[in-house]
PDB file of C-alpha atoms in Angstrom:
ATOM      1  CA  UNK A  65       2.787  19.139   4.095  1.00  0.00           C
ATOM      2  CA  UNK A  66       0.236  16.496   5.136  1.00  0.00           C
ATOM      3  CA  UNK A  67      -3.097  16.871   3.380  1.00  0.00           C
ATOM      4  CA  UNK A  68      -5.043  13.934   4.675  1.00  0.00           C
ATOM      5  CA  UNK A  69      -4.784  13.897   8.386  1.00  0.00           C
ATOM      6  CA  UNK A  70      -7.158  10.905   8.721  1.00  0.00           C
ATOM      7  CA  UNK A  71      -4.888   8.779   6.484  1.00  0.00           C
ATOM      8  CA  UNK A  72      -1.918   9.218   8.786  1.00  0.00           C
ATOM      9  CA  UNK A  73      -3.977   8.861  11.868  1.00  0.00           C
ATOM     10  CA  UNK A  74      -5.221   5.346  10.654  1.00  0.00           C
ATOM     11  CA  UNK A  75      -1.702   4.405   9.609  1.00  0.00           C
ATOM     12  CA  UNK A  76      -0.477   5.359  13.175  1.00  0.00           C
ATOM     13  CA  UNK A  77      -3.138   2.992  14.670  1.00  0.00           C
ATOM     14  CA  UNK A  78      -1.868   0.107  12.586  1.00  0.00           C
ATOM     15  CA  UNK A  79       1.823   0.920  12.505  1.00  0.00           C
ATOM     16  CA  UNK A  80       3.944  -2.041  13.765  1.00  0.00           C
ATOM     17  CA  UNK A  81       1.101  -4.621  13.592  1.00  0.00           C
ATOM     18  CA  UNK A  82       2.720  -7.915  12.691  1.00  0.00           C
ATOM     19  CA  UNK A  83       2.369  -9.516   9.282  1.00  0.00           C
ATOM     20  CA  UNK A  84       0.046 -12.472   8.857  1.00  0.00           C
ATOM     21  CA  UNK A  85      -0.899 -13.932   5.508  1.00  0.00           C
ATOM     22  CA  UNK A  86      -4.582 -13.473   4.947  1.00  0.00           C
ATOM     23  CA  UNK A  87      -4.756 -11.447   8.256  1.00  0.00           C
ATOM     24  CA  UNK A  88      -7.242  -8.556   8.536  1.00  0.00           C
ATOM     25  CA  UNK A  89      -6.942  -7.586  12.239  1.00  0.00           C
ATOM     26  CA  UNK A  90      -4.525  -6.155  14.717  1.00  0.00           C
ATOM     27  CA  UNK A  91      -3.480  -9.730  15.615  1.00  0.00           C
ATOM     28  CA  UNK A  92      -1.877  -9.873  12.062  1.00  0.00           C
ATOM     29  CA  UNK A  93      -2.462  -8.342   8.665  1.00  0.00           C
ATOM     30  CA  UNK A  94      -1.256  -8.702   5.114  1.00  0.00           C
ATOM     31  CA  UNK A  95      -0.712  -6.074   2.489  1.00  0.00           C
ATOM     32  CA  UNK A  96      -4.074  -6.329   0.794  1.00  0.00           C
ATOM     33  CA  UNK A  97      -5.888  -6.527   4.091  1.00  0.00           C
ATOM     34  CA  UNK A  98      -4.179  -3.343   5.316  1.00  0.00           C
ATOM     35  CA  UNK A  99      -5.055  -1.597   2.003  1.00  0.00           C
ATOM     36  CA  UNK A 100      -8.688  -2.604   2.285  1.00  0.00           C
ATOM     37  CA  UNK A 101      -8.938  -1.376   5.973  1.00  0.00           C
ATOM     38  CA  UNK A 102      -7.298   1.971   5.199  1.00  0.00           C
ATOM     39  CA  UNK A 103      -9.472   2.493   2.124  1.00  0.00           C
ATOM     40  CA  UNK A 104     -12.595   1.760   4.068  1.00  0.00           C
ATOM     41  CA  UNK A 105     -11.702   3.856   7.198  1.00  0.00           C
ATOM     42  CA  UNK A 106     -10.166   6.794   5.182  1.00  0.00           C
ATOM     43  CA  UNK A 107     -11.769   6.944   1.801  1.00  0.00           C
ATOM     44  CA  UNK A 108     -15.006   5.100   2.539  1.00  0.00           C
ATOM     45  CA  UNK A 109     -14.350   2.715  -0.280  1.00  0.00           C
ATOM     46  CA  UNK A 110     -14.743  -1.096  -0.137  1.00  0.00           C
ATOM     47  CA  UNK A 111     -11.859  -3.023  -1.668  1.00  0.00           C
ATOM     48  CA  UNK A 112     -11.443  -6.680  -1.691  1.00  0.00           C
ATOM     49  CA  UNK A 113      -9.107  -9.320  -3.286  1.00  0.00           C
ATOM     50  CA  UNK A 114      -5.436  -9.970  -3.497  1.00  0.00           C
ATOM     51  CA  UNK A 115      -2.796  -7.529  -4.472  1.00  0.00           C
ATOM     52  CA  UNK A 116      -2.879  -9.040  -8.026  1.00  0.00           C
ATOM     53  CA  UNK A 117      -6.714  -8.584  -8.198  1.00  0.00           C
ATOM     54  CA  UNK A 118      -6.468  -5.033  -7.023  1.00  0.00           C
ATOM     55  CA  UNK A 119      -3.686  -4.290  -9.561  1.00  0.00           C
ATOM     56  CA  UNK A 120      -6.166  -5.442 -12.302  1.00  0.00           C
ATOM     57  CA  UNK A 121      -8.964  -3.160 -10.857  1.00  0.00           C
ATOM     58  CA  UNK A 122      -6.916  -0.061 -10.551  1.00  0.00           C
ATOM     59  CA  UNK A 123      -6.637   2.611 -13.183  1.00  0.00           C
ATOM     60  CA  UNK A 124      -2.905   2.720 -14.088  1.00  0.00           C
ATOM     61  CA  UNK A 125      -0.995   5.833 -13.023  1.00  0.00           C
ATOM     62  CA  UNK A 126       2.606   6.727 -13.934  1.00  0.00           C
ATOM     63  CA  UNK A 127       5.077   6.645 -11.015  1.00  0.00           C
ATOM     64  CA  UNK A 128       5.823  10.336 -11.450  1.00  0.00           C
ATOM     65  CA  UNK A 129       2.111  11.157 -11.252  1.00  0.00           C
ATOM     66  CA  UNK A 130       1.470   9.396  -7.932  1.00  0.00           C
ATOM     67  CA  UNK A 131      -0.896  11.094  -5.495  1.00  0.00           C
ATOM     68  CA  UNK A 132      -1.522  10.455  -1.799  1.00  0.00           C
ATOM     69  CA  UNK A 133      -3.771   7.296  -1.570  1.00  0.00           C
ATOM     70  CA  UNK A 134      -2.734   5.746  -4.849  1.00  0.00           C
ATOM     71  CA  UNK A 135      -1.706   2.105  -4.857  1.00  0.00           C
ATOM     72  CA  UNK A 136       1.757   0.714  -5.598  1.00  0.00           C
ATOM     73  CA  UNK A 137       2.343  -2.834  -6.613  1.00  0.00           C
ATOM     74  CA  UNK A 138       5.373  -5.131  -6.546  1.00  0.00           C
ATOM     75  CA  UNK A 139       6.512  -8.581  -7.770  1.00  0.00           C
ATOM     76  CA  UNK A 140       8.491  -9.683  -4.754  1.00  0.00           C
ATOM     77  CA  UNK A 141       8.780 -13.432  -5.298  1.00  0.00           C
ATOM     78  CA  UNK A 142       7.650 -14.099  -8.905  1.00  0.00           C
ATOM     79  CA  UNK A 143       6.632 -12.426 -12.088  1.00  0.00           C
ATOM     80  CA  UNK A 144       3.146 -11.853 -10.819  1.00  0.00           C
ATOM     81  CA  UNK A 145       1.967  -9.099  -8.450  1.00  0.00           C
ATOM     82  CA  UNK A 146       2.534 -10.320  -4.891  1.00  0.00           C
ATOM     83  CA  UNK A 147       2.753  -7.197  -2.802  1.00  0.00           C
ATOM     84  CA  UNK A 148       1.216  -3.735  -2.577  1.00  0.00           C
ATOM     85  CA  UNK A 149       1.045  -0.582  -0.537  1.00  0.00           C
ATOM     86  CA  UNK A 150      -0.624   2.841  -0.424  1.00  0.00           C
ATOM     87  CA  UNK A 151       1.439   5.864  -1.656  1.00  0.00           C
ATOM     88  CA  UNK A 152       1.818   8.730   0.727  1.00  0.00           C
ATOM     89  CA  UNK A 153       4.174  11.364  -0.580  1.00  0.00           C
ATOM     90  CA  UNK A 154       7.848  12.053  -1.282  1.00  0.00           C
ATOM     91  CA  UNK A 155       8.244   8.445  -2.570  1.00  0.00           C
ATOM     92  CA  UNK A 156       7.013   6.927   0.646  1.00  0.00           C
ATOM     93  CA  UNK A 157       4.367   4.296   0.976  1.00  0.00           C
ATOM     94  CA  UNK A 158       2.789   2.329   3.746  1.00  0.00           C
ATOM     95  CA  UNK A 159       2.554  -1.493   3.535  1.00  0.00           C
ATOM     96  CA  UNK A 160       2.485  -4.636   5.622  1.00  0.00           C
ATOM     97  CA  UNK A 161       5.835  -6.255   5.234  1.00  0.00           C
ATOM     98  CA  UNK A 162       6.277  -9.981   5.871  1.00  0.00           C
ATOM     99  CA  UNK A 163       9.489  -9.171   7.794  1.00  0.00           C
ATOM    100  CA  UNK A 164       8.577  -6.124   9.822  1.00  0.00           C
ATOM    101  CA  UNK A 165       4.757  -5.776   9.778  1.00  0.00           C
ATOM    102  CA  UNK A 166       3.066  -2.437   8.994  1.00  0.00           C
ATOM    103  CA  UNK A 167       5.686   0.093   8.140  1.00  0.00           C
ATOM    104  CA  UNK A 168       6.511   2.982   5.809  1.00  0.00           C
ATOM    105  CA  UNK A 169       9.173   2.444   3.137  1.00  0.00           C
ATOM    106  CA  UNK A 170      10.627   4.376   0.209  1.00  0.00           C
ATOM    107  CA  UNK A 171      10.053   3.552  -3.374  1.00  0.00           C
ATOM    108  CA  UNK A 172      13.775   4.463  -4.053  1.00  0.00           C
ATOM    109  CA  UNK A 173      15.053   1.727  -1.843  1.00  0.00           C
ATOM    110  CA  UNK A 174      16.946  -0.698  -4.052  1.00  0.00           C
ATOM    111  CA  UNK A 175      14.674  -3.672  -3.169  1.00  0.00           C
ATOM    112  CA  UNK A 176      11.523  -1.839  -4.063  1.00  0.00           C
ATOM    113  CA  UNK A 177      13.029  -0.234  -7.184  1.00  0.00           C
ATOM    114  CA  UNK A 178      13.931  -3.661  -8.385  1.00  0.00           C
ATOM    115  CA  UNK A 179      10.504  -5.308  -7.825  1.00  0.00           C
ATOM    116  CA  UNK A 180       8.159  -2.331  -8.542  1.00  0.00           C
ATOM    117  CA  UNK A 181       5.575  -3.349 -11.087  1.00  0.00           C
ATOM    118  CA  UNK A 182       3.294  -0.392 -11.354  1.00  0.00           C
ATOM    119  CA  UNK A 183       0.848   1.926  -9.635  1.00  0.00           C
ATOM    120  CA  UNK A 184      -2.836   2.699  -9.883  1.00  0.00           C
ATOM    121  CA  UNK A 185      -5.757   4.632  -8.604  1.00  0.00           C
ATOM    122  CA  UNK A 186      -9.169   3.456  -7.397  1.00  0.00           C
ATOM    123  CA  UNK A 187     -11.884   5.943  -8.247  1.00  0.00           C
TER     124      UNK A 187
END
């Protein structure tokens, strides 16, 4: 069951927006920009910085303890954090994909299982 209606409403507003590195608008957005916008609109929290910077700010959470709104981090093209998303539930997370824009994916997809680096919570 959905517990945070506002979260899914905001995701719906952004779903399908194309990816743009450094983007922070509906003309194009990247993963950290999407996270910052969702956190401001839904959780009334200001986030800034790259995926790697947010990884360092987050309190680490085990994958099996993830809650709606937690952050998930990935190393997609190097050994450093280069991608992130917001955990929803049932292993799903929302993110801005460089190939498909804002979308929902599953942590159990082979690609994301391979490059998953960790998860965290912003208090």
